[in-house]
Amino acid sequence: MLTKIRLRAVQHASNVCGDIEGFDFNDYDADDIAAVRKFWLQYGVVRFKKAGITDAQQVQFSRHFGEFVIHPKQLQEGGHPTHPEILVISNAMKDGKPSGAMGNSEATWHTDTWFYERPPAGAILRAVAVPPSGGDTYFLSTYIAYDTLPAPLKNAVDGRQIFFQNVYDKTGKLRLGKSTPKSQDFREWSGIVHPLVRTHGETGRKALYLGGTTEGAWIVGMSRDESDALLAELWDHTTNTKHIFVQQWDEGDIMMWDNRCTMHRRDSFDPASIRIMHRTTTSGERPV
């Protein structure tokens, strides 16, 4: 009888990501899933190098980590033709129309769908086709961001709440189902309030929760000027850090991140190159 190889994770120097070794997507059991979940919660981001799995395998694997969430882009240009659970991220064109979402431009630092009442717990992103250069994905830990705050800043954010408008996206386009607001003050628009410091529901650790932009974000109870100044300081502290993992993609690579304690961004790439990624997203709880 063959002895099963024990899973292990190799931590990167960034302290943000762990490479999972020994996982077989064709033959895994509940113990293997439990080990992956342990590493995912430990590192915030895990990677499977050149896994080379199918769409169906990605969907089946993702089911073990929660119910699926439909990303807003899946209702527009990012829907998958046969697997509704998958968001297609691609700059490829078909019959003169985008065959996926997000094109080739830069995606700035964000946590996924921060403007939801219950943002997703995590996401699993698989490289189907990659450009020869560009399109790298960067990850940081919002645990580390909170833990390394100077004491005065930590005192300033603990117990605070942050309002995010949910009418416009980061490019200035109206979100699906939204209409142009009458007020010029975004604080009067439709939106959601979350804690500025959230406590992870599984690990109990605290993490900064900055969403995806300072535009349309307001720390409740502060003046606009005070809020803008504090948010600028928090964003600078969070993103100007040595603790960043850079994923330079190979076809078949899979990145799996915990949306409750990480942020990520993407480099732009040459529009003449094709980049296709398939993503599944799993449900989360309301931040507390």
PDB file of C-alpha atoms in Angstrom, residues 85-187:
ATOM      1  CA  GLU A  85     -19.495  29.722 -10.521  1.00  0.00           C
ATOM      2  CA  ILE A  86     -16.470  31.009 -12.458  1.00  0.00           C
ATOM      3  CA  LEU A  87     -15.570  34.636 -13.145  1.00  0.00           C
ATOM      4  CA  VAL A  88     -13.561  34.950 -16.365  1.00  0.00           C
ATOM      5  CA  ILE A  89     -10.874  37.642 -16.118  1.00  0.00           C
ATOM      6  CA  SER A  90      -9.518  38.256 -19.590  1.00  0.00           C
ATOM      7  CA  ASN A  91      -8.604  40.889 -22.157  1.00  0.00           C
ATOM      8  CA  ALA A  92      -9.410  38.560 -25.071  1.00  0.00           C
ATOM      9  CA  MET A  93     -12.072  39.592 -27.568  1.00  0.00           C
ATOM     10  CA  LYS A  94     -14.653  37.414 -29.313  1.00  0.00           C
ATOM     11  CA  ASP A  95     -16.798  38.725 -32.163  1.00  0.00           C
ATOM     12  CA  GLY A  96     -15.671  42.237 -31.293  1.00  0.00           C
ATOM     13  CA  LYS A  97     -16.764  41.957 -27.658  1.00  0.00           C
ATOM     14  CA  PRO A  98     -14.803  41.241 -24.445  1.00  0.00           C
ATOM     15  CA  SER A  99     -14.815  37.550 -23.535  1.00  0.00           C
ATOM     16  CA  GLY A 100     -13.918  38.353 -19.939  1.00  0.00           C
ATOM     17  CA  ALA A 101     -13.702  41.111 -17.357  1.00  0.00           C
ATOM     18  CA  MET A 102     -11.119  43.712 -16.343  1.00  0.00           C
ATOM     19  CA  GLY A 103      -9.155  44.080 -19.580  1.00  0.00           C
ATOM     20  CA  ASN A 104      -5.412  44.739 -19.438  1.00  0.00           C
ATOM     21  CA  SER A 105      -5.217  47.810 -17.199  1.00  0.00           C
ATOM     22  CA  GLU A 106      -3.792  48.038 -13.700  1.00  0.00           C
ATOM     23  CA  ALA A 107      -6.007  46.993 -10.805  1.00  0.00           C
ATOM     24  CA  THR A 108      -5.023  49.049  -7.770  1.00  0.00           C
ATOM     25  CA  TRP A 109      -4.888  47.781  -4.188  1.00  0.00           C
ATOM     26  CA  HIS A 110      -8.202  46.479  -2.879  1.00  0.00           C
ATOM     27  CA  THR A 111     -10.003  43.819  -0.934  1.00  0.00           C
ATOM     28  CA  ASP A 112     -12.733  42.141  -2.961  1.00  0.00           C
ATOM     29  CA  THR A 113     -16.234  43.670  -3.046  1.00  0.00           C
ATOM     30  CA  TRP A 114     -15.684  45.668   0.132  1.00  0.00           C
ATOM     31  CA  PHE A 115     -18.935  47.498  -0.622  1.00  0.00           C
ATOM     32  CA  TYR A 116     -21.017  44.339   0.057  1.00  0.00           C
ATOM     33  CA  GLU A 117     -22.775  43.814   3.376  1.00  0.00           C
ATOM     34  CA  ARG A 118     -21.079  40.409   3.513  1.00  0.00           C
ATOM     35  CA  PRO A 119     -17.845  40.570   1.512  1.00  0.00           C
ATOM     36  CA  PRO A 120     -16.493  37.211   0.350  1.00  0.00           C
ATOM     37  CA  ALA A 121     -14.259  35.177   2.623  1.00  0.00           C
ATOM     38  CA  GLY A 122     -11.907  34.162  -0.117  1.00  0.00           C
ATOM     39  CA  ALA A 123     -11.099  33.633  -3.765  1.00  0.00           C
ATOM     40  CA  ILE A 124      -9.302  31.046  -5.866  1.00  0.00           C
ATOM     41  CA  LEU A 125      -7.639  32.339  -9.034  1.00  0.00           C
ATOM     42  CA  ARG A 126      -6.190  30.058 -11.738  1.00  0.00           C
ATOM     43  CA  ALA A 127      -3.997  31.069 -14.657  1.00  0.00           C
ATOM     44  CA  VAL A 128      -5.316  29.740 -17.977  1.00  0.00           C
ATOM     45  CA  ALA A 129      -3.150  31.902 -20.263  1.00  0.00           C
ATOM     46  CA  VAL A 130      -0.469  34.387 -19.236  1.00  0.00           C
ATOM     47  CA  PRO A 131       1.341  37.195 -21.089  1.00  0.00           C
ATOM     48  CA  PRO A 132       5.126  37.027 -21.535  1.00  0.00           C
ATOM     49  CA  SER A 133       5.473  39.974 -19.147  1.00  0.00           C
ATOM     50  CA  GLY A 134       3.268  42.117 -16.929  1.00  0.00           C
ATOM     51  CA  GLY A 135       0.019  41.171 -15.247  1.00  0.00           C
ATOM     52  CA  ASP A 136       1.764  40.239 -11.979  1.00  0.00           C
ATOM     53  CA  THR A 137      -0.442  40.085  -8.864  1.00  0.00           C
ATOM     54  CA  TYR A 138       0.718  41.546  -5.542  1.00  0.00           C
ATOM     55  CA  PHE A 139      -0.544  40.540  -2.101  1.00  0.00           C
ATOM     56  CA  LEU A 140      -0.178  42.115   1.338  1.00  0.00           C
ATOM     57  CA  SER A 141      -1.431  41.239   4.809  1.00  0.00           C
ATOM     58  CA  THR A 142      -3.820  43.578   6.614  1.00  0.00           C
ATOM     59  CA  TYR A 143      -2.975  41.680   9.804  1.00  0.00           C
ATOM     60  CA  ILE A 144       0.567  42.974   9.447  1.00  0.00           C
ATOM     61  CA  ALA A 145      -0.753  46.418   8.550  1.00  0.00           C
ATOM     62  CA  TYR A 146      -2.709  46.574  11.809  1.00  0.00           C
ATOM     63  CA  ASP A 147      -0.053  44.939  13.986  1.00  0.00           C
ATOM     64  CA  THR A 148       2.634  47.398  12.831  1.00  0.00           C
ATOM     65  CA  LEU A 149       0.590  50.576  13.312  1.00  0.00           C
ATOM     66  CA  PRO A 150       2.254  53.102  15.622  1.00  0.00           C
ATOM     67  CA  ALA A 151       0.392  53.306  18.941  1.00  0.00           C
ATOM     68  CA  PRO A 152      -1.248  56.704  18.203  1.00  0.00           C
ATOM     69  CA  LEU A 153      -2.618  55.408  14.888  1.00  0.00           C
ATOM     70  CA  LYS A 154      -3.823  52.187  16.482  1.00  0.00           C
ATOM     71  CA  ASN A 155      -5.661  54.208  19.112  1.00  0.00           C
ATOM     72  CA  ALA A 156      -7.159  56.380  16.371  1.00  0.00           C
ATOM     73  CA  VAL A 157      -8.642  53.444  14.437  1.00  0.00           C
ATOM     74  CA  ASP A 158      -9.760  51.012  17.138  1.00  0.00           C
ATOM     75  CA  GLY A 159     -13.532  51.063  17.493  1.00  0.00           C
ATOM     76  CA  ARG A 160     -14.036  53.256  14.418  1.00  0.00           C
ATOM     77  CA  GLN A 161     -16.409  52.524  11.547  1.00  0.00           C
ATOM     78  CA  ILE A 162     -15.942  53.295   7.869  1.00  0.00           C
ATOM     79  CA  PHE A 163     -18.611  54.092   5.275  1.00  0.00           C
ATOM     80  CA  PHE A 164     -18.153  52.968   1.661  1.00  0.00           C
ATOM     81  CA  GLN A 165     -20.446  54.273  -1.070  1.00  0.00           C
ATOM     82  CA  ASN A 166     -21.631  51.517  -3.391  1.00  0.00           C
ATOM     83  CA  VAL A 167     -23.037  53.584  -6.271  1.00  0.00           C
ATOM     84  CA  TYR A 168     -19.926  53.976  -8.466  1.00  0.00           C
ATOM     85  CA  ASP A 169     -17.049  51.591  -9.079  1.00  0.00           C
ATOM     86  CA  LYS A 170     -13.376  52.593  -8.979  1.00  0.00           C
ATOM     87  CA  THR A 171     -13.450  53.678 -12.621  1.00  0.00           C
ATOM     88  CA  GLY A 172     -16.369  56.042 -12.041  1.00  0.00           C
ATOM     89  CA  LYS A 173     -18.987  53.825 -13.689  1.00  0.00           C
ATOM     90  CA  LEU A 174     -22.385  53.279 -12.089  1.00  0.00           C
ATOM     91  CA  ARG A 175     -22.616  49.870 -10.476  1.00  0.00           C
ATOM     92  CA  LEU A 176     -25.229  47.458 -11.772  1.00  0.00           C
ATOM     93  CA  GLY A 177     -28.711  48.520 -10.660  1.00  0.00           C
ATOM     94  CA  LYS A 178     -27.611  51.930  -9.344  1.00  0.00           C
ATOM     95  CA  SER A 179     -28.734  55.355 -10.567  1.00  0.00           C
ATOM     96  CA  THR A 180     -27.065  58.770 -10.477  1.00  0.00           C
ATOM     97  CA  PRO A 181     -27.380  60.248  -6.959  1.00  0.00           C
ATOM     98  CA  LYS A 182     -29.009  63.634  -6.455  1.00  0.00           C
ATOM     99  CA  SER A 183     -26.652  64.737  -3.679  1.00  0.00           C
ATOM    100  CA  GLN A 184     -23.059  65.839  -4.313  1.00  0.00           C
ATOM    101  CA  ASP A 185     -22.055  64.464  -0.896  1.00  0.00           C
ATOM    102  CA  PHE A 186     -21.256  60.758  -1.231  1.00  0.00           C
ATOM    103  CA  ARG A 187     -21.970  60.283   2.481  1.00  0.00           C
TER     104      ARG A 187
END
